[in-house]
């Protein structure tokens, strides 16, 4: 394999992983844009999506690719219930209260997973999709390509929902001005529950397809959560296209740094990008 092919392989691997990070980041951006709060439990919703795919596969033999809609639906309901029971109490409260609530919820979810399923790393041994795709000497594993494709489709679906549907426009109106939206008849409480549920569903779908090629363990959400926050800061809080592009950039930076420099410096580069973004463009590339 030539140097060019090695570089192309490294960048492509980063783009494929960046698609998963982007889908988690879209959930964070959605909640931040509509509700003006940050959800530190988004990575743990990804972890629950992975366990959902794992246990459904273990009990029924259903492939994680087909489990993705189930995981999305389960996480949508969990997110909506979380909003109705906990999050709605801190909407409009000081940011510290919001951070403590979502951060505490992430700790509860991780420790509940540890209690129920242990700390061991699990994999799904048999899936319907397998093999590699060779494009000019650049080899792509189908189990990494399919999750990226599903993530792109899910991200496009969320964007379409936001700009083309009546409820999506209600989400945008509430994000711009909650009180003005209420004056024209928009049920803002319902909009908030929908936003939180939709963000959780994004993480659930991402987790389900990620289980095709990644280890399932209770702390897996922490890694993706950190990268997703950097992606959102890079793309701009509240911007769905920005979060997606930010995820791709972080994925490529992570892959290139890990291969050409050292895996020990992957986080240094990712958070260096975050610091540079905060300093030179605090609202991100597409923030508003």
mmCIF file of C-alpha atoms in Angstrom:
data_model
loop_
_atom_site.group_PDB
_atom_site.id
_atom_site.type_symbol
_atom_site.label_atom_id
_atom_site.label_comp_id
_atom_site.label_asym_id
_atom_site.label_seq_id
_atom_site.Cartn_x
_atom_site.Cartn_y
_atom_site.Cartn_z
ATOM 1 C CA UNK A 1 0.000 0.000 0.000
ATOM 2 C CA UNK A 2 1.451 3.366 -1.049
ATOM 3 C CA UNK A 3 1.734 6.407 1.194
ATOM 4 C CA UNK A 4 -1.228 8.040 -0.550
ATOM 5 C CA UNK A 5 -3.372 4.959 -0.020
ATOM 6 C CA UNK A 6 -2.370 4.817 3.638
ATOM 7 C CA UNK A 7 -3.341 8.464 4.079
ATOM 8 C CA UNK A 8 -6.646 7.921 2.248
ATOM 9 C CA UNK A 9 -7.329 4.859 4.413
ATOM 10 C CA UNK A 10 -6.639 6.843 7.590
ATOM 11 C CA UNK A 11 -8.861 9.757 6.542
ATOM 12 C CA UNK A 12 -11.663 7.419 5.490
ATOM 13 C CA UNK A 13 -11.531 5.559 8.805
ATOM 14 C CA UNK A 14 -11.816 8.935 10.542
ATOM 15 C CA UNK A 15 -14.803 9.962 8.411
ATOM 16 C CA UNK A 16 -16.629 6.708 9.159
ATOM 17 C CA UNK A 17 -16.129 7.097 12.909
ATOM 18 C CA UNK A 18 -16.902 10.814 12.585
ATOM 19 C CA UNK A 19 -20.387 9.948 11.309
ATOM 20 C CA UNK A 20 -21.168 8.193 14.610
ATOM 21 C CA UNK A 21 -19.745 11.105 16.627
ATOM 22 C CA UNK A 22 -21.793 13.469 14.468
ATOM 23 C CA UNK A 23 -25.063 11.706 15.262
ATOM 24 C CA UNK A 24 -24.377 11.962 19.009
ATOM 25 C CA UNK A 25 -23.382 15.608 18.531
ATOM 26 C CA UNK A 26 -26.612 16.379 16.675
ATOM 27 C CA UNK A 27 -28.565 15.345 19.768
ATOM 28 C CA UNK A 28 -26.493 17.658 21.963
ATOM 29 C CA UNK A 29 -26.868 20.513 19.456
ATOM 30 C CA UNK A 30 -30.627 19.977 19.233
ATOM 31 C CA UNK A 31 -31.145 20.182 22.996
ATOM 32 C CA UNK A 32 -28.808 23.159 23.287
ATOM 33 C CA UNK A 33 -30.477 24.982 20.407
ATOM 34 C CA UNK A 34 -34.096 24.400 21.448
ATOM 35 C CA UNK A 35 -33.878 24.295 25.253
ATOM 36 C CA UNK A 36 -30.713 26.325 25.872
ATOM 37 C CA UNK A 37 -29.207 23.614 28.065
ATOM 38 C CA UNK A 38 -26.438 21.021 27.795
ATOM 39 C CA UNK A 39 -27.114 17.300 28.205
ATOM 40 C CA UNK A 40 -24.110 15.500 29.689
ATOM 41 C CA UNK A 41 -25.973 12.176 29.565
ATOM 42 C CA UNK A 42 -26.065 12.014 25.757
ATOM 43 C CA UNK A 43 -23.150 9.557 25.629
ATOM 44 C CA UNK A 44 -24.916 7.272 28.102
ATOM 45 C CA UNK A 45 -27.949 7.151 25.800
ATOM 46 C CA UNK A 46 -25.526 5.893 23.142
ATOM 47 C CA UNK A 47 -24.382 3.223 25.622
ATOM 48 C CA UNK A 48 -27.998 2.165 26.250
ATOM 49 C CA UNK A 49 -28.563 1.922 22.497
ATOM 50 C CA UNK A 50 -25.560 -0.416 22.249
ATOM 51 C CA UNK A 51 -26.811 -2.614 25.103
ATOM 52 C CA UNK A 52 -30.268 -2.651 23.523
ATOM 53 C CA UNK A 53 -28.756 -3.996 20.284
ATOM 54 C CA UNK A 54 -26.595 -6.479 22.209
ATOM 55 C CA UNK A 55 -29.350 -7.983 24.332
ATOM 56 C CA UNK A 56 -31.920 -8.099 21.532
ATOM 57 C CA UNK A 57 -29.319 -9.927 19.436
ATOM 58 C CA UNK A 58 -28.460 -12.264 22.301
ATOM 59 C CA UNK A 59 -32.103 -13.106 23.125
ATOM 60 C CA UNK A 60 -33.701 -13.134 19.673
ATOM 61 C CA UNK A 61 -30.817 -13.272 17.202
ATOM 62 C CA UNK A 62 -32.018 -10.046 15.549
ATOM 63 C CA UNK A 63 -29.242 -8.173 13.780
ATOM 64 C CA UNK A 64 -28.205 -4.779 15.285
ATOM 65 C CA UNK A 65 -28.987 -3.139 11.962
ATOM 66 C CA UNK A 66 -32.639 -4.130 12.378
ATOM 67 C CA UNK A 67 -32.530 -3.268 16.077
ATOM 68 C CA UNK A 68 -31.735 0.381 15.293
ATOM 69 C CA UNK A 69 -35.411 1.468 14.963
ATOM 70 C CA UNK A 70 -36.219 -0.370 18.212
ATOM 71 C CA UNK A 71 -33.329 1.298 20.028
ATOM 72 C CA UNK A 72 -34.359 4.664 18.615
ATOM 73 C CA UNK A 73 -37.949 4.197 19.795
ATOM 74 C CA UNK A 74 -36.910 2.986 23.274
ATOM 75 C CA UNK A 75 -34.489 5.880 23.745
ATOM 76 C CA UNK A 76 -37.068 8.363 22.427
ATOM 77 C CA UNK A 77 -39.509 7.252 25.127
ATOM 78 C CA UNK A 78 -36.756 7.298 27.791
ATOM 79 C CA UNK A 79 -35.717 10.813 26.757
ATOM 80 C CA UNK A 80 -39.311 12.091 26.805
ATOM 81 C CA UNK A 81 -39.909 10.518 30.233
ATOM 82 C CA UNK A 82 -36.638 11.982 31.519
ATOM 83 C CA UNK A 83 -37.765 15.404 30.365
ATOM 84 C CA UNK A 84 -41.230 15.109 31.909
ATOM 85 C CA UNK A 85 -39.972 13.829 35.272
ATOM 86 C CA UNK A 86 -36.626 15.618 35.767
ATOM 87 C CA UNK A 87 -35.397 17.992 33.081
ATOM 88 C CA UNK A 88 -38.480 20.214 32.940
ATOM 89 C CA UNK A 89 -37.770 21.230 36.545
ATOM 90 C CA UNK A 90 -34.465 22.875 35.568
ATOM 91 C CA UNK A 91 -35.411 24.465 32.231
ATOM 92 C CA UNK A 92 -34.727 28.156 32.721
ATOM 93 C CA UNK A 93 -32.825 27.466 35.964
ATOM 94 C CA UNK A 94 -29.144 28.453 36.412
ATOM 95 C CA UNK A 95 -26.770 26.473 34.211
ATOM 96 C CA UNK A 96 -25.121 24.865 37.245
ATOM 97 C CA UNK A 97 -28.417 23.159 38.156
ATOM 98 C CA UNK A 98 -28.812 21.876 34.586
ATOM 99 C CA UNK A 99 -25.239 20.572 34.499
ATOM 100 C CA UNK A 100 -25.567 18.822 37.868
ATOM 101 C CA UNK A 101 -28.826 17.167 36.829
ATOM 102 C CA UNK A 102 -27.661 15.756 33.477
ATOM 103 C CA UNK A 103 -24.173 14.893 34.778
ATOM 104 C CA UNK A 104 -25.735 13.126 37.770
ATOM 105 C CA UNK A 105 -28.098 11.253 35.473
ATOM 106 C CA UNK A 106 -25.137 10.064 33.383
ATOM 107 C CA UNK A 107 -23.461 8.719 36.545
ATOM 108 C CA UNK A 108 -26.667 6.911 37.503
ATOM 109 C CA UNK A 109 -26.951 5.310 34.066
ATOM 110 C CA UNK A 110 -23.301 4.163 34.024
ATOM 111 C CA UNK A 111 -23.484 2.667 37.499
ATOM 112 C CA UNK A 112 -26.827 1.014 36.774
ATOM 113 C CA UNK A 113 -25.243 -0.606 33.701
ATOM 114 C CA UNK A 114 -22.279 -1.731 35.818
ATOM 115 C CA UNK A 115 -24.638 -3.240 38.409
ATOM 116 C CA UNK A 116 -26.825 -5.028 35.864
ATOM 117 C CA UNK A 117 -24.325 -6.176 33.250
ATOM 118 C CA UNK A 118 -20.846 -5.869 34.789
ATOM 119 C CA UNK A 119 -17.769 -4.072 33.466
ATOM 120 C CA UNK A 120 -16.671 -6.630 30.870
ATOM 121 C CA UNK A 121 -16.346 -5.741 27.218
ATOM 122 C CA UNK A 122 -18.944 -7.484 25.047
ATOM 123 C CA UNK A 123 -19.224 -7.946 21.293
ATOM 124 C CA UNK A 124 -21.871 -9.227 18.924
ATOM 125 C CA UNK A 125 -20.197 -12.256 17.299
ATOM 126 C CA UNK A 126 -22.548 -12.900 14.395
ATOM 127 C CA UNK A 127 -24.089 -10.217 12.177
ATOM 128 C CA UNK A 128 -25.767 -10.331 8.809
ATOM 129 C CA UNK A 129 -23.333 -7.894 7.264
ATOM 130 C CA UNK A 130 -19.699 -8.848 6.803
ATOM 131 C CA UNK A 131 -16.783 -8.567 4.403
ATOM 132 C CA UNK A 132 -14.815 -5.651 2.975
ATOM 133 C CA UNK A 133 -15.128 -3.183 0.124
ATOM 134 C CA UNK A 134 -11.931 -2.412 -1.827
ATOM 135 C CA UNK A 135 -11.820 0.991 -3.557
ATOM 136 C CA UNK A 136 -8.481 1.512 -5.308
ATOM 137 C CA UNK A 137 -6.544 -0.255 -2.590
ATOM 138 C CA UNK A 138 -8.441 1.450 0.239
ATOM 139 C CA UNK A 139 -10.246 -1.260 2.195
ATOM 140 C CA UNK A 140 -13.467 -0.498 4.063
ATOM 141 C CA UNK A 141 -15.003 -2.982 6.478
ATOM 142 C CA UNK A 142 -18.729 -3.335 5.819
ATOM 143 C CA UNK A 143 -19.380 -3.403 9.573
ATOM 144 C CA UNK A 144 -17.896 0.114 9.812
ATOM 145 C CA UNK A 145 -19.353 1.391 6.535
ATOM 146 C CA UNK A 146 -22.975 0.483 7.288
ATOM 147 C CA UNK A 147 -23.130 2.321 10.669
ATOM 148 C CA UNK A 148 -21.754 5.441 8.970
ATOM 149 C CA UNK A 149 -24.367 5.220 6.204
ATOM 150 C CA UNK A 150 -27.157 4.746 8.766
ATOM 151 C CA UNK A 151 -25.853 7.753 10.728
ATOM 152 C CA UNK A 152 -25.875 9.926 7.592
ATOM 153 C CA UNK A 153 -29.448 8.842 6.794
ATOM 154 C CA UNK A 154 -30.566 9.528 10.381
ATOM 155 C CA UNK A 155 -28.878 12.947 10.395
ATOM 156 C CA UNK A 156 -30.478 13.839 7.062
ATOM 157 C CA UNK A 157 -33.842 12.707 8.422
ATOM 158 C CA UNK A 158 -33.523 14.936 11.491
ATOM 159 C CA UNK A 159 -32.547 17.897 9.313
ATOM 160 C CA UNK A 160 -35.489 17.254 6.985
ATOM 161 C CA UNK A 161 -37.816 17.006 9.983
ATOM 162 C CA UNK A 162 -36.543 20.315 11.308
ATOM 163 C CA UNK A 163 -36.913 22.337 8.101
ATOM 164 C CA UNK A 164 -39.803 20.645 6.271
ATOM 165 C CA UNK A 165 -42.377 19.646 8.868
ATOM 166 C CA UNK A 166 -44.805 21.695 10.931
ATOM 167 C CA UNK A 167 -43.469 20.275 14.194
ATOM 168 C CA UNK A 168 -39.887 20.967 13.079
ATOM 169 C CA UNK A 169 -40.761 24.594 12.461
ATOM 170 C CA UNK A 170 -42.385 24.662 15.914
ATOM 171 C CA UNK A 171 -39.050 23.460 17.329
ATOM 172 C CA UNK A 172 -37.247 26.267 15.517
ATOM 173 C CA UNK A 173 -39.771 28.869 16.641
ATOM 174 C CA UNK A 174 -39.454 27.748 20.276
ATOM 175 C CA UNK A 175 -35.669 27.875 19.972
ATOM 176 C CA UNK A 176 -35.837 31.481 18.789
ATOM 177 C CA UNK A 177 -38.308 32.730 21.405
ATOM 178 C CA UNK A 178 -40.224 30.437 23.755
ATOM 179 C CA UNK A 179 -42.717 33.081 24.890
ATOM 180 C CA UNK A 180 -43.497 34.310 21.365
ATOM 181 C CA UNK A 181 -43.989 30.713 20.252
ATOM 182 C CA UNK A 182 -46.437 30.137 23.118
ATOM 183 C CA UNK A 183 -48.369 33.277 22.109
ATOM 184 C CA UNK A 184 -49.041 31.863 18.638
ATOM 185 C CA UNK A 185 -50.347 28.596 20.068
ATOM 186 C CA UNK A 186 -47.280 26.352 20.152
ATOM 187 C CA UNK A 187 -47.253 23.938 23.101
ATOM 188 C CA UNK A 188 -43.666 24.578 24.236
ATOM 189 C CA UNK A 189 -43.736 21.809 26.848
ATOM 190 C CA UNK A 190 -44.589 19.308 24.127
ATOM 191 C CA UNK A 191 -41.872 20.786 21.917
ATOM 192 C CA UNK A 192 -39.263 20.404 24.683
ATOM 193 C CA UNK A 193 -40.281 16.778 25.304
ATOM 194 C CA UNK A 194 -40.066 16.104 21.569
ATOM 195 C CA UNK A 195 -36.617 17.717 21.332
ATOM 196 C CA UNK A 196 -35.269 15.687 24.261
ATOM 197 C CA UNK A 197 -36.812 12.480 22.933
ATOM 198 C CA UNK A 198 -35.498 13.080 19.407
ATOM 199 C CA UNK A 199 -31.991 13.805 20.694
ATOM 200 C CA UNK A 200 -32.066 10.595 22.761
ATOM 201 C CA UNK A 201 -33.325 8.617 19.749
ATOM 202 C CA UNK A 202 -30.348 9.852 17.687
ATOM 203 C CA UNK A 203 -27.970 8.451 20.312
ATOM 204 C CA UNK A 204 -29.967 5.207 20.484
ATOM 205 C CA UNK A 205 -29.758 4.625 16.720
ATOM 206 C CA UNK A 206 -26.054 5.517 16.717
ATOM 207 C CA UNK A 207 -25.420 3.089 19.584
ATOM 208 C CA UNK A 208 -27.317 0.242 17.944
ATOM 209 C CA UNK A 209 -25.366 0.375 14.672
ATOM 210 C CA UNK A 210 -22.091 1.100 16.473
ATOM 211 C CA UNK A 211 -22.486 -2.244 18.268
ATOM 212 C CA UNK A 212 -21.765 -3.906 14.914
ATOM 213 C CA UNK A 213 -18.078 -3.012 15.137
ATOM 214 C CA UNK A 214 -17.344 -1.664 18.630
ATOM 215 C CA UNK A 215 -17.084 -3.065 22.132
ATOM 216 C CA UNK A 216 -20.140 -2.731 24.370
ATOM 217 C CA UNK A 217 -19.307 -1.691 27.929
ATOM 218 C CA UNK A 218 -20.784 0.715 30.516
ATOM 219 C CA UNK A 219 -18.236 3.549 30.056
ATOM 220 C CA UNK A 220 -18.316 3.592 26.243
ATOM 221 C CA UNK A 221 -20.519 6.686 26.206
ATOM 222 C CA UNK A 222 -17.903 8.830 27.949
ATOM 223 C CA UNK A 223 -15.487 8.674 25.011
ATOM 224 C CA UNK A 224 -18.083 9.596 22.422
ATOM 225 C CA UNK A 225 -19.628 12.230 24.706
ATOM 226 C CA UNK A 226 -16.341 14.141 24.926
ATOM 227 C CA UNK A 227 -15.765 14.039 21.177
ATOM 228 C CA UNK A 228 -19.398 14.998 20.522
ATOM 229 C CA UNK A 229 -19.117 18.100 22.732
ATOM 230 C CA UNK A 230 -15.997 19.166 20.856
ATOM 231 C CA UNK A 231 -17.833 18.579 17.567
ATOM 232 C CA UNK A 232 -20.772 20.718 18.708
ATOM 233 C CA UNK A 233 -18.459 23.512 19.871
ATOM 234 C CA UNK A 234 -16.643 23.342 16.553
ATOM 235 C CA UNK A 235 -19.775 23.314 14.420
ATOM 236 C CA UNK A 236 -21.713 25.757 16.564
ATOM 237 C CA UNK A 237 -24.193 25.123 19.383
ATOM 238 C CA UNK A 238 -27.685 24.814 17.934
ATOM 239 C CA UNK A 239 -26.577 24.050 14.371
ATOM 240 C CA UNK A 240 -27.399 20.534 13.125
ATOM 241 C CA UNK A 241 -25.299 20.798 9.922
ATOM 242 C CA UNK A 242 -22.512 22.331 12.012
ATOM 243 C CA UNK A 243 -22.616 19.453 14.505
ATOM 244 C CA UNK A 244 -22.426 16.934 11.668
ATOM 245 C CA UNK A 245 -19.463 18.631 9.988
ATOM 246 C CA UNK A 246 -17.800 19.098 13.375
ATOM 247 C CA UNK A 247 -18.174 15.357 14.020
ATOM 248 C CA UNK A 248 -16.485 14.528 10.734
ATOM 249 C CA UNK A 249 -13.602 16.910 11.471
ATOM 250 C CA UNK A 250 -13.077 15.436 14.937
ATOM 251 C CA UNK A 251 -13.233 11.896 13.546
ATOM 252 C CA UNK A 252 -10.565 12.652 10.935
ATOM 253 C CA UNK A 253 -8.368 14.496 13.466
ATOM 254 C CA UNK A 254 -8.631 11.545 15.851
ATOM 255 C CA UNK A 255 -7.737 8.989 13.174
ATOM 256 C CA UNK A 256 -4.877 10.957 11.577
ATOM 257 C CA UNK A 257 -3.323 11.845 14.938
ATOM 258 C CA UNK A 258 -3.602 8.285 16.203
ATOM 259 C CA UNK A 259 -1.907 6.854 13.101
ATOM 260 C CA UNK A 260 0.768 9.426 12.262
ATOM 261 C CA UNK A 261 1.621 10.759 15.727
ATOM 262 C CA UNK A 262 0.515 8.568 18.633
ATOM 263 C CA UNK A 263 -2.735 7.349 20.127
ATOM 264 C CA UNK A 264 -1.626 9.098 23.333
ATOM 265 C CA UNK A 265 -2.054 12.471 21.599
ATOM 266 C CA UNK A 266 -5.530 11.891 20.134
ATOM 267 C CA UNK A 267 -7.266 13.729 22.942
ATOM 268 C CA UNK A 268 -4.653 16.511 22.885
ATOM 269 C CA UNK A 269 -5.475 17.312 19.263
ATOM 270 C CA UNK A 270 -9.248 17.018 19.765
ATOM 271 C CA UNK A 271 -9.258 19.361 22.747
ATOM 272 C CA UNK A 272 -6.703 21.611 21.058
ATOM 273 C CA UNK A 273 -9.280 22.079 18.288
ATOM 274 C CA UNK A 274 -11.874 22.847 20.940
ATOM 275 C CA UNK A 275 -9.674 25.482 22.604
ATOM 276 C CA UNK A 276 -8.807 27.087 19.273
ATOM 277 C CA UNK A 277 -12.504 27.236 18.365
ATOM 278 C CA UNK A 278 -13.502 28.779 21.690
ATOM 279 C CA UNK A 279 -10.757 31.394 21.420
ATOM 280 C CA UNK A 280 -11.103 32.391 17.750
ATOM 281 C CA UNK A 281 -14.761 31.681 17.043
ATOM 282 C CA UNK A 282 -16.760 31.160 20.266
ATOM 283 C CA UNK A 283 -20.031 30.483 18.399
ATOM 284 C CA UNK A 284 -18.427 27.824 16.199
ATOM 285 C CA UNK A 285 -18.280 27.563 12.424
ATOM 286 C CA UNK A 286 -22.067 27.635 11.922
ATOM 287 C CA UNK A 287 -23.327 28.883 15.300
ATOM 288 C CA UNK A 288 -26.016 31.508 15.689
#
